[in-house]
PDB file of C-alpha atoms in Angstrom:
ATOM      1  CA  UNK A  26      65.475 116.482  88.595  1.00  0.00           C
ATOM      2  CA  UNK A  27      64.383 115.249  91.929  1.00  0.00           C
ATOM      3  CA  UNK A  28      64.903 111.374  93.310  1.00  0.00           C
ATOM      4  CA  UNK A  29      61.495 110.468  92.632  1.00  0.00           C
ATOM      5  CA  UNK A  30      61.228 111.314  88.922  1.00  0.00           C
ATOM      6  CA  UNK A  31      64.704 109.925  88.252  1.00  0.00           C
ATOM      7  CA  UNK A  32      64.029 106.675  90.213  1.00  0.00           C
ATOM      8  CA  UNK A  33      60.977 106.439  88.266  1.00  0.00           C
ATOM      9  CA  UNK A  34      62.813 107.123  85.087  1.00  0.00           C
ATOM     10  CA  UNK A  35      64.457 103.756  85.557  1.00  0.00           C
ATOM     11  CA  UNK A  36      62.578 101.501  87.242  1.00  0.00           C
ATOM     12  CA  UNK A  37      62.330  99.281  84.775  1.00  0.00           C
ATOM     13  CA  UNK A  38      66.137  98.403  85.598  1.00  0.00           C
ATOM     14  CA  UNK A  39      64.968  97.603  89.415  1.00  0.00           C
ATOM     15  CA  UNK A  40      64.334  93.967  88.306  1.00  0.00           C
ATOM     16  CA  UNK A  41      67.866  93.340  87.484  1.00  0.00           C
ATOM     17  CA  UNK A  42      70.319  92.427  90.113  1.00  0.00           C
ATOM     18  CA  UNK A  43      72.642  95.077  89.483  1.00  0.00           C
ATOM     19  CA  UNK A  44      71.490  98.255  88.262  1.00  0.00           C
ATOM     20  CA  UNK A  45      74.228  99.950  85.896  1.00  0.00           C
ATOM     21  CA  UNK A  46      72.537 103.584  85.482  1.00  0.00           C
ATOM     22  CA  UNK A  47      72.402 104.543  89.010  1.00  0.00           C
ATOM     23  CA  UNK A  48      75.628 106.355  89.885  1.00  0.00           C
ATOM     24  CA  UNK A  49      76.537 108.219  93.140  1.00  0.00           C
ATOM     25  CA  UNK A  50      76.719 111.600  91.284  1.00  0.00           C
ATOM     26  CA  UNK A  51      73.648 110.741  89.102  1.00  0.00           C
ATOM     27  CA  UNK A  52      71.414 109.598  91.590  1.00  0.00           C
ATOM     28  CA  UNK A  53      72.042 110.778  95.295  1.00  0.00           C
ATOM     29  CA  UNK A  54      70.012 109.413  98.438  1.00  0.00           C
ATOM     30  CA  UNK A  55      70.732 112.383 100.270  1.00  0.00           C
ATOM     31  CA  UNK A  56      67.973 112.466 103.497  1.00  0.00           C
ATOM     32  CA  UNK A  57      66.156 109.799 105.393  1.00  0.00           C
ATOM     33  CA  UNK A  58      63.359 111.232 103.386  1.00  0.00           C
ATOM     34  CA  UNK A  59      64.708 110.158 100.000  1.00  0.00           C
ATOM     35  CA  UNK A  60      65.677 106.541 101.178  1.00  0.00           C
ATOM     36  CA  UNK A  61      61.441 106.912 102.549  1.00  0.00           C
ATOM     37  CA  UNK A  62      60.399 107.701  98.756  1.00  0.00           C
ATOM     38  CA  UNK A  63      62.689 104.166  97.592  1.00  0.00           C
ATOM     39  CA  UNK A  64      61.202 102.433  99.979  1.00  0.00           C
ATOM     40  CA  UNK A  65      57.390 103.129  98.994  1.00  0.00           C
ATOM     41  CA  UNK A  66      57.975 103.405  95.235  1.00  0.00           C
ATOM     42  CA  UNK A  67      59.090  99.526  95.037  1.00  0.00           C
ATOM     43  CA  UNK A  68      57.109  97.000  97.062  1.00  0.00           C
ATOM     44  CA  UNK A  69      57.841  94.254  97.404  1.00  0.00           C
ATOM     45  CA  UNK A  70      61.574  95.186  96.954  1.00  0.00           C
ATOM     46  CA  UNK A  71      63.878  94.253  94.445  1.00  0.00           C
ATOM     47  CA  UNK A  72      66.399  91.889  95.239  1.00  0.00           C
ATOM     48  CA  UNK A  73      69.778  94.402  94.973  1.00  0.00           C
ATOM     49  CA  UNK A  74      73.239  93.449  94.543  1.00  0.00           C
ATOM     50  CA  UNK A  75      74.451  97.079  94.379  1.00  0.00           C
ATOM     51  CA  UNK A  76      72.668 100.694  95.539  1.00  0.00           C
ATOM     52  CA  UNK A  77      74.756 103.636  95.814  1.00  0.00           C
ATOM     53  CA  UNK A  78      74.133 106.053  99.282  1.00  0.00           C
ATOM     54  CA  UNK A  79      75.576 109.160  99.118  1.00  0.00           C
ATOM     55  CA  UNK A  80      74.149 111.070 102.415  1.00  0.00           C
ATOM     56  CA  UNK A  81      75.560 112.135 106.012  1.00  0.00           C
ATOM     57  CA  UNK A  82      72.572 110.575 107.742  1.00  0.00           C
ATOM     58  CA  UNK A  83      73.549 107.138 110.039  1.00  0.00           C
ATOM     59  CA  UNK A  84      69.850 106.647 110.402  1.00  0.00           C
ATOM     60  CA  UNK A  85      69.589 105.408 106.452  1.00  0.00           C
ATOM     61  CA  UNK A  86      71.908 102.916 107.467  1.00  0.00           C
ATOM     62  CA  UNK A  87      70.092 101.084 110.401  1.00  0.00           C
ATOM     63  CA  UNK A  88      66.617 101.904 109.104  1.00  0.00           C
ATOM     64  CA  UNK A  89      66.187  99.760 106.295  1.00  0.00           C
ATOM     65  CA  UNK A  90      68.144  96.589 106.554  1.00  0.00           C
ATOM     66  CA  UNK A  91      66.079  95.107 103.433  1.00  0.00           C
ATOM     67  CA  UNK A  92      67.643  97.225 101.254  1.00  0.00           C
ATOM     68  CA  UNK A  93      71.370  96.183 100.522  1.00  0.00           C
ATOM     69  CA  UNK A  94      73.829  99.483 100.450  1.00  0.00           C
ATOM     70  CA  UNK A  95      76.787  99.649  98.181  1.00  0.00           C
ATOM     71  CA  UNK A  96      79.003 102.474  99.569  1.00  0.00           C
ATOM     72  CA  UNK A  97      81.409 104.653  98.284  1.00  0.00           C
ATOM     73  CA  UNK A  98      82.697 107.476 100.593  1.00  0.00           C
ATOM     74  CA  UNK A  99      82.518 110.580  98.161  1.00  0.00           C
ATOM     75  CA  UNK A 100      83.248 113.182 100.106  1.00  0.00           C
ATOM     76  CA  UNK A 101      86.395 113.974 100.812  1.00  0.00           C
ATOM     77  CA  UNK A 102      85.659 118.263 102.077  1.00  0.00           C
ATOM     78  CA  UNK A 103      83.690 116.553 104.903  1.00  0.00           C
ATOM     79  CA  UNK A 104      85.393 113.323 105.854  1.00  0.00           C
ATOM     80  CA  UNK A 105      85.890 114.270 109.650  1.00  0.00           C
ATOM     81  CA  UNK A 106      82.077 114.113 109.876  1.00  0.00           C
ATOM     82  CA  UNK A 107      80.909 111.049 107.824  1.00  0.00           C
ATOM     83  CA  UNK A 108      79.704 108.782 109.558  1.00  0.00           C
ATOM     84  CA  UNK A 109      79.391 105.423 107.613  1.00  0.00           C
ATOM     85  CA  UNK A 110      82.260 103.201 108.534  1.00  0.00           C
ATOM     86  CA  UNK A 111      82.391  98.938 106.663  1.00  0.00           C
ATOM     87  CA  UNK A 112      80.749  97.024 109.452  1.00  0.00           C
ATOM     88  CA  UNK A 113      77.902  99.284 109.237  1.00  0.00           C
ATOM     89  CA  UNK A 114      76.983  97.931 105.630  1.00  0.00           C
ATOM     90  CA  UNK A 115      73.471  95.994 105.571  1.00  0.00           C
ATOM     91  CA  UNK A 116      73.474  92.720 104.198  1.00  0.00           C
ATOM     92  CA  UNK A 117      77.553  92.388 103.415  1.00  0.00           C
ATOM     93  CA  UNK A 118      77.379  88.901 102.784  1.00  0.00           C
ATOM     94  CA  UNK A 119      75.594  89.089  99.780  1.00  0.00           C
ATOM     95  CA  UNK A 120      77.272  92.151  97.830  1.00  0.00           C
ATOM     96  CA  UNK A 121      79.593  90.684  95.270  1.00  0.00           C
ATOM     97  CA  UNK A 122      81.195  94.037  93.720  1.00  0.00           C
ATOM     98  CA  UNK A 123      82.323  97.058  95.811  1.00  0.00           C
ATOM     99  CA  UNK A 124      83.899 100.024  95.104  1.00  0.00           C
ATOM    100  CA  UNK A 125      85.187 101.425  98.147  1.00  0.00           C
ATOM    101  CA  UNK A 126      87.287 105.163  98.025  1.00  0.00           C
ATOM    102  CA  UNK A 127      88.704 105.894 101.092  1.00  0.00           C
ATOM    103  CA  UNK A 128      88.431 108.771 103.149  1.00  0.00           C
ATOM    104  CA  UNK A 129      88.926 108.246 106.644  1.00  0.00           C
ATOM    105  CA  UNK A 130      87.288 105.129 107.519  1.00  0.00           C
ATOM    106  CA  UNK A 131      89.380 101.918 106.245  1.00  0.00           C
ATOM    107  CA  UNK A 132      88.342  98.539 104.658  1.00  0.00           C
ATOM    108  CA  UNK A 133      89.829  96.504 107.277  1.00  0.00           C
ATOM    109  CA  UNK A 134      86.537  96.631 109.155  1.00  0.00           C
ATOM    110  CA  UNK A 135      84.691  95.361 106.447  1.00  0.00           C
ATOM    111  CA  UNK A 136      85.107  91.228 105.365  1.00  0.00           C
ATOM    112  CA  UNK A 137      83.010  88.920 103.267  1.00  0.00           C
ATOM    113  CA  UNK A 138      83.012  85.639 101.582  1.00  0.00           C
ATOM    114  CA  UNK A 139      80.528  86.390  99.273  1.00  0.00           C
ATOM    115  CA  UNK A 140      82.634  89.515  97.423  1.00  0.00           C
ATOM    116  CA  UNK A 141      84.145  88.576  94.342  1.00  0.00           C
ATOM    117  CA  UNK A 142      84.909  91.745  93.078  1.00  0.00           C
ATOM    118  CA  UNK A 143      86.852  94.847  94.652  1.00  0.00           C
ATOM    119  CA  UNK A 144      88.009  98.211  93.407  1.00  0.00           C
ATOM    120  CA  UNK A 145      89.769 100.024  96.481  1.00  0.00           C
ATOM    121  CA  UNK A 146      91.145 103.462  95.954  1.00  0.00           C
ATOM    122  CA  UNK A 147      93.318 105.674  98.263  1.00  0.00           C
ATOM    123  CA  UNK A 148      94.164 109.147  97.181  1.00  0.00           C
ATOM    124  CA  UNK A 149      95.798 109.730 100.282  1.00  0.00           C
ATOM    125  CA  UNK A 150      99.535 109.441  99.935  1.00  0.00           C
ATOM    126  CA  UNK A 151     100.141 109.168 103.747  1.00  0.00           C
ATOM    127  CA  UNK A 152      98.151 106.044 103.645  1.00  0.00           C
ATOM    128  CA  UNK A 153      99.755 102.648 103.092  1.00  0.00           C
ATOM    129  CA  UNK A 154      97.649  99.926 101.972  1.00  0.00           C
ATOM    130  CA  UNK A 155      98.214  96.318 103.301  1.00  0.00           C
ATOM    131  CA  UNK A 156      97.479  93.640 101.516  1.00  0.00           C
ATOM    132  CA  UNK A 157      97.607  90.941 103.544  1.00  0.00           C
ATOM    133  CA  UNK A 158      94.646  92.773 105.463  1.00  0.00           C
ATOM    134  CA  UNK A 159      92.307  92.196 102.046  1.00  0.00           C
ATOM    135  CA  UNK A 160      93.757  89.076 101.673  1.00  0.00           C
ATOM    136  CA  UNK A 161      92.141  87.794 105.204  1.00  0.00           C
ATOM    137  CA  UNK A 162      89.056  89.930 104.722  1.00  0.00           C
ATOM    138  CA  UNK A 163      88.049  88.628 101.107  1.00  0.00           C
ATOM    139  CA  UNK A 164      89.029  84.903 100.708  1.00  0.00           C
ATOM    140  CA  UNK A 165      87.177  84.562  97.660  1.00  0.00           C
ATOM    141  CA  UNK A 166      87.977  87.512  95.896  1.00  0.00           C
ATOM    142  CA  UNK A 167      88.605  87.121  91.967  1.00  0.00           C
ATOM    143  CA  UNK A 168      88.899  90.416  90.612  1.00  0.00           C
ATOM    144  CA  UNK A 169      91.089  93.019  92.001  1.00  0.00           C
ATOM    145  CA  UNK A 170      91.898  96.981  91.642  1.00  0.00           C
ATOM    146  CA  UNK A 171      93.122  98.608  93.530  1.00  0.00           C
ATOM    147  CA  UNK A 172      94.954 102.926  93.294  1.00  0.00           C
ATOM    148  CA  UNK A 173      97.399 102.883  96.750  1.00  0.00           C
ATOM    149  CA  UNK A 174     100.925 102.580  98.658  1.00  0.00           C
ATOM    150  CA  UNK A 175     100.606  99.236  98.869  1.00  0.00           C
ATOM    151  CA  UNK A 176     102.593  96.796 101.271  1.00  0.00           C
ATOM    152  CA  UNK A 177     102.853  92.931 101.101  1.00  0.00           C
ATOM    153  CA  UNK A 178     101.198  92.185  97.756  1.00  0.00           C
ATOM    154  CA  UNK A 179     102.957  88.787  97.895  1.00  0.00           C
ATOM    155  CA  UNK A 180      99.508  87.938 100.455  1.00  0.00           C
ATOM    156  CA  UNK A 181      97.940  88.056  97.214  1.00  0.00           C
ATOM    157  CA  UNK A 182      98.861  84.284  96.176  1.00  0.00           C
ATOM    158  CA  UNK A 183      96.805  83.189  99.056  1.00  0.00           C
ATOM    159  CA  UNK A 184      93.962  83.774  97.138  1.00  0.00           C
ATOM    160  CA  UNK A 185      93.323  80.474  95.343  1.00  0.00           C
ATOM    161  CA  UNK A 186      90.348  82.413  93.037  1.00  0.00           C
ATOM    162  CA  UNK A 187      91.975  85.647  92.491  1.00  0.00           C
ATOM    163  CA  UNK A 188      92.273  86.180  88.331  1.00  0.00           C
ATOM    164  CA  UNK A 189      92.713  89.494  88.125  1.00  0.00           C
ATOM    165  CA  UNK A 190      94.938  92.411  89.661  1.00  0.00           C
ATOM    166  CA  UNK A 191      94.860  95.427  88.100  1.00  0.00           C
ATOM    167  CA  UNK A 192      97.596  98.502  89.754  1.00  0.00           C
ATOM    168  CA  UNK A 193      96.335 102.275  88.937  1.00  0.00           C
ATOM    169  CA  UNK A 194      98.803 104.751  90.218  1.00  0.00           C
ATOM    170  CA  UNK A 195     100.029 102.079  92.399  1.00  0.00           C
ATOM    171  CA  UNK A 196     103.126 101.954  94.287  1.00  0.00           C
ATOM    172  CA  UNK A 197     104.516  99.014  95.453  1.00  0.00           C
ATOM    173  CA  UNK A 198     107.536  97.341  96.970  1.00  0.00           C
ATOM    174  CA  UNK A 199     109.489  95.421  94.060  1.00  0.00           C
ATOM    175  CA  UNK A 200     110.513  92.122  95.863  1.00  0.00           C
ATOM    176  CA  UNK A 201     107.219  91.288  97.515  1.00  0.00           C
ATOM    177  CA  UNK A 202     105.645  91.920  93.958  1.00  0.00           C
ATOM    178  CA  UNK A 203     108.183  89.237  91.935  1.00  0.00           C
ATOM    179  CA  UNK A 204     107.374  86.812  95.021  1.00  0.00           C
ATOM    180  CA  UNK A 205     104.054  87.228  94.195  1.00  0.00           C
ATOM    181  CA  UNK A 206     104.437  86.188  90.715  1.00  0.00           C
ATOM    182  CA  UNK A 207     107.078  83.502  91.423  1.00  0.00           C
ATOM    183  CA  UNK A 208     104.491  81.707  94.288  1.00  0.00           C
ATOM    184  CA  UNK A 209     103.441  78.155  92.131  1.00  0.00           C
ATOM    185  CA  UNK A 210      99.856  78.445  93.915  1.00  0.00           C
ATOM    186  CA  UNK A 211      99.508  82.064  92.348  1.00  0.00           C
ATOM    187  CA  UNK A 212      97.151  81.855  89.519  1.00  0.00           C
ATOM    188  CA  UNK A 213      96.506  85.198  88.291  1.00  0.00           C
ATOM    189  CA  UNK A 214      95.537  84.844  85.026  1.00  0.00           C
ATOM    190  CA  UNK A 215      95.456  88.690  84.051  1.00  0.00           C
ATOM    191  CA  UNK A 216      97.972  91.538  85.846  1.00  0.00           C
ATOM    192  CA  UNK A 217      97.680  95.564  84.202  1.00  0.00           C
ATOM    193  CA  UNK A 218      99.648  97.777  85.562  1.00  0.00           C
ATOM    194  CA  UNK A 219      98.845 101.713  85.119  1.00  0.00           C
ATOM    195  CA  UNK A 220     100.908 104.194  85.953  1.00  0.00           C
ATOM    196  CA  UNK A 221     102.865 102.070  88.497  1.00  0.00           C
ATOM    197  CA  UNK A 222     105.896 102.483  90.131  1.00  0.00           C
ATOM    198  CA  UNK A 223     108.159  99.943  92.136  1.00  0.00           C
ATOM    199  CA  UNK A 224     110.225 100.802  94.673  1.00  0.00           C
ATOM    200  CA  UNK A 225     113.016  98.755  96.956  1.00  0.00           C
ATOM    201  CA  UNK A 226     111.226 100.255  99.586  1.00  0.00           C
ATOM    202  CA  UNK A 227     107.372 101.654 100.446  1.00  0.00           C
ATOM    203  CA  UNK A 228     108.496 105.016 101.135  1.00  0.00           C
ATOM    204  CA  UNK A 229     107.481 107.583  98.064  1.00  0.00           C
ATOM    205  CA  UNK A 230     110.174 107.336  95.498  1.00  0.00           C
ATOM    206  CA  UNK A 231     112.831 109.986  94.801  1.00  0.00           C
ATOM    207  CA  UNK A 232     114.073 110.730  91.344  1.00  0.00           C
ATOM    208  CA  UNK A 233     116.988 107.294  91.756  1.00  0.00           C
ATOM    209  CA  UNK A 234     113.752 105.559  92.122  1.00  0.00           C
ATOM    210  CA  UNK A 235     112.086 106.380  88.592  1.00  0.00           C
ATOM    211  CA  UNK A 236     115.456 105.973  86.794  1.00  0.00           C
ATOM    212  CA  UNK A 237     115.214 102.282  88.242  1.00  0.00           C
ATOM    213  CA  UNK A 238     111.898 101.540  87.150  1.00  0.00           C
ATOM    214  CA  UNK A 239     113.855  99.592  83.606  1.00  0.00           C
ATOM    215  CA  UNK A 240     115.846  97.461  86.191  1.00  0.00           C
ATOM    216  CA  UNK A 241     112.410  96.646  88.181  1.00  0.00           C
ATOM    217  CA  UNK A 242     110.042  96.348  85.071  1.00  0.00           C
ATOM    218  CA  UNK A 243     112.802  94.113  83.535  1.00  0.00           C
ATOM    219  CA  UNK A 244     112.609  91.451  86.861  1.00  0.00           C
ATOM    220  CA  UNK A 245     109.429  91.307  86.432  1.00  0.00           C
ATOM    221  CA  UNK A 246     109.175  90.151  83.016  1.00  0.00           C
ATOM    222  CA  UNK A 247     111.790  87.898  84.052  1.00  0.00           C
ATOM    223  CA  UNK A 248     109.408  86.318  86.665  1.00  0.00           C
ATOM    224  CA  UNK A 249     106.647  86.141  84.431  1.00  0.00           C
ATOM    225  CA  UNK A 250     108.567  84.531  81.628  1.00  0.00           C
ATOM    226  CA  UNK A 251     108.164  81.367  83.566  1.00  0.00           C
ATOM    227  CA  UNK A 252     104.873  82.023  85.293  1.00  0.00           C
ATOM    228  CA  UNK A 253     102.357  79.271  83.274  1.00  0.00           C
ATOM    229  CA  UNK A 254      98.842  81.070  84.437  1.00  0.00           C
ATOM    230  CA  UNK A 255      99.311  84.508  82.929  1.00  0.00           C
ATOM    231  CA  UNK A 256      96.994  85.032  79.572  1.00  0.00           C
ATOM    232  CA  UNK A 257      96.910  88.747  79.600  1.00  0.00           C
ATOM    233  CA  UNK A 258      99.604  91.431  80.980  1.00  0.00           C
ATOM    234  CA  UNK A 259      98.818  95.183  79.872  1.00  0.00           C
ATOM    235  CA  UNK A 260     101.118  98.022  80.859  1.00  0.00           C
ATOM    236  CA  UNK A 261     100.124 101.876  80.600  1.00  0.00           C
ATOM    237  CA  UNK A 262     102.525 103.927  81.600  1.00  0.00           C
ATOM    238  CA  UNK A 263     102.506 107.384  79.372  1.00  0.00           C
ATOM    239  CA  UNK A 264     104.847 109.203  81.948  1.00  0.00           C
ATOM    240  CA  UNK A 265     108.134 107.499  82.064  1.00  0.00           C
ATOM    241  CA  UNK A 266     110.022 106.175  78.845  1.00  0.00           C
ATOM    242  CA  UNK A 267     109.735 102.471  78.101  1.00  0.00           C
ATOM    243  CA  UNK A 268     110.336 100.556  81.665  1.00  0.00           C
ATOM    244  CA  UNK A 269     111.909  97.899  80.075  1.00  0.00           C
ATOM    245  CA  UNK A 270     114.652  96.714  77.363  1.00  0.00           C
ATOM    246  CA  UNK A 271     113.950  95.155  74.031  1.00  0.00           C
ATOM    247  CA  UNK A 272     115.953  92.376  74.900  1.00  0.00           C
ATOM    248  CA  UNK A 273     114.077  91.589  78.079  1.00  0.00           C
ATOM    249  CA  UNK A 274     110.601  92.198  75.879  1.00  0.00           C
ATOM    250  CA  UNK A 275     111.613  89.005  73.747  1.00  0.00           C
ATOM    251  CA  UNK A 276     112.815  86.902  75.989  1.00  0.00           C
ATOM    252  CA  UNK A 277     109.460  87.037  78.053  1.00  0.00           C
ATOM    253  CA  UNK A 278     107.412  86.688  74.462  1.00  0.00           C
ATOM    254  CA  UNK A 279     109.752  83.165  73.879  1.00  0.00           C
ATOM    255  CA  UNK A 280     109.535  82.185  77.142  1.00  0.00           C
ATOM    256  CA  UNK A 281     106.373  82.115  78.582  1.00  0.00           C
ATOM    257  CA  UNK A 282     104.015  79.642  77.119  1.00  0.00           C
ATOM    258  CA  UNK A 283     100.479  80.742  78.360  1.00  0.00           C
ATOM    259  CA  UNK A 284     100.032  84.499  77.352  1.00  0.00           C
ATOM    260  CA  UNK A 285      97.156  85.204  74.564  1.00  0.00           C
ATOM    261  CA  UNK A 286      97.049  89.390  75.001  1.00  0.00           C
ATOM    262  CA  UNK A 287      99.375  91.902  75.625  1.00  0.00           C
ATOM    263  CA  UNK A 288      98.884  95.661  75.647  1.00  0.00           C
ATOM    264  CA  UNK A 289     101.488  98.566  75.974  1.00  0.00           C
ATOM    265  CA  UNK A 290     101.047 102.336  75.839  1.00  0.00           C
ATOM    266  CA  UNK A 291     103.947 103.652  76.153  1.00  0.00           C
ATOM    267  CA  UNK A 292     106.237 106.760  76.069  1.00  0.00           C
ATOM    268  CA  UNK A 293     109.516 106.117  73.830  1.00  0.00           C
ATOM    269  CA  UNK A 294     113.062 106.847  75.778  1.00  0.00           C
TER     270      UNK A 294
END
C-alpha cells in the first residue's frame, strides 16, 4: 500500500495529539515527495506531538519546520550515511516522548525541557552510555528506559520529576546504582529491571561477574528496604537463577514501608 492510501486510512487519528497507529515500519516517509503528499493531504496541519521519519533525505528535515519529527534511527546497514543527527529535530521543545535507537549519531546533541518521556536504546556494546549527559539534557524527564552500558546512573537523583527507570539488557556499575537509590532527594517511585547485570566495574562482565549478580541483587534490596518512595520494583531476569536469597527477599518485604507491586520472573537456581 502506498503513503497516500495508508495516511488516508487513518486520518481520522490526525486530530489527536499523538497518533498510536503510525509506526516507522508501518508507515515510512521515505522521499521529499512523500513528506509533499503529508503536507497537502492535511491543511491546516494537525498539531503533532509524535511523527515517525524514516528516510535518508536531510531536505525533509529543514523543509517543513511545521511539522514536528519524532525520530528513530532505523537503520543500522546504512548508518555511515544517515544523515539526521538530534539538533536537527524541528520543534524539540514541544515533543514530550522520544524513542531514540542509536546508530551513530548520539543523544547528547539533543536537550529539552519539554520531554517527559525517553526510551534510549544502544545495541552497540562498544558504546557506553552516560547518564549524567541525559541528566543535564532532560531536566524534567519522568519516565525513563533505557537498553545500554551505562555509566553514572547515580546523576539520575538529580532529577526531582523522574518516577520511573526501567533497565532492559542494561549493564551498569553496582555502587553508582545503590547511591542512586540511597540519595534522600531520589524519588523514583517505580524501578524494573530486565535482563540486567551489575558489575564492580563498566567493562563487559566475565563469568566471576554473573556468579556475583546474588551478592549485587542482594545490596540492592538492602538499599531499597529503606528507600520510602518506591511503590513498584519488577525484576525479569529468565537467564540467570534467582539473583537474590530468600532471606534478603523478606527482609526487604518487612522493611520497606511504601511498596504496593512487585513482579518477578524468574529462573530457579
Amino acid at each position: 500500500m502506498d503513503v497516500i492510501s495508508k495516511l488516508r486510512l487513518i486520518s481520522k487519528e490526525f486530530t489527536a495529539t499523538i497518533i498510536p497507529l503510525i509506526y516507522w515500519d508501518e508507515i515510512e516517509i521515505k522521499t521529499e515527495n512523500d513528506m509533499e503528499i503529508l503536507n497537502k493531504l492535511f491543511n491546516p496541519k494537525p498539531k503533532l506531538d509524535r511523527i515517525y521519519l524514516s528516510c535518508l533525505d536531510e531536505k525533509i528535515v529543514t523543509k517543513y519546520p511545521s511539522w514536528i519529527i519524532y525520530l528513530s534511527e532505523t537503520h543500522t546497514n546504512i548508518e555511515l550515511t544517515f544523515p539526521i543527527t538530534a539538533y536537527q529535530l524541528i520543534n524539540k521543545d514541544r515533543l514530550k516522548s522520544l524513542v531514540w535507537e542509536y546508530n551513530n549519531h548520539n543523544i547528547v546533541n539533543y536537550s529539552s525541557n519539554s520531554l517527559k518521556k525517553l526510551k534510549y536504546i544502544v545495541r552497540e556494546p562498544r558504546i557506553i552510555t552516560d547518564l549524567s549527559d541525559i541528566t543535564m539534557s532532560f531536566l524534567n524527564l519522568v519516565k525513563l528506559e533505557i537498553s545500554s552500558k551505562i555509566q553514572n546512573v547515580n546523576s539520575l537523583g538529580q532529577l526531582e520529576h523522574l518516577k520511573i527507570v526501567s533497565f532492559a539488557s542494561v549493564i551498569c556499575n553496582i555502587g553508582s546504582f545503590i547511591e542512586l537509590l540511597e540519595r534522600k532527594e531520589c524519588t523514583i517511585e517505580t524501578i524494573k529491571l530486565q535482563l540486567s547485570t551489575f558489575t564492580q566495574a563498566i567493562e563487559l562482565p566475565d563469568f566471576n561477574d554473573f556468579e556475583n549478580q546474588q551478592e549485587h541483587y542482594d545490596n540492592i534490596l538492602d538499599a531499597l528496604s529503606r528507600n520510602s518512595y518506591l511503590k513498584t520494583f519488577s525484576i525479569y531476569n529468565l537467564t540467570f537463577p534467582v539473583p537474590f536469597s530468600k532471606q534478603n527477599l523478606i527482609q526487604f518485604l518487612n522493611g520497606n514501608k511504601t511498596l504496593t507491586n512487585l513482579g518477578m520472573a524468574l529462573v530457579k537456581s
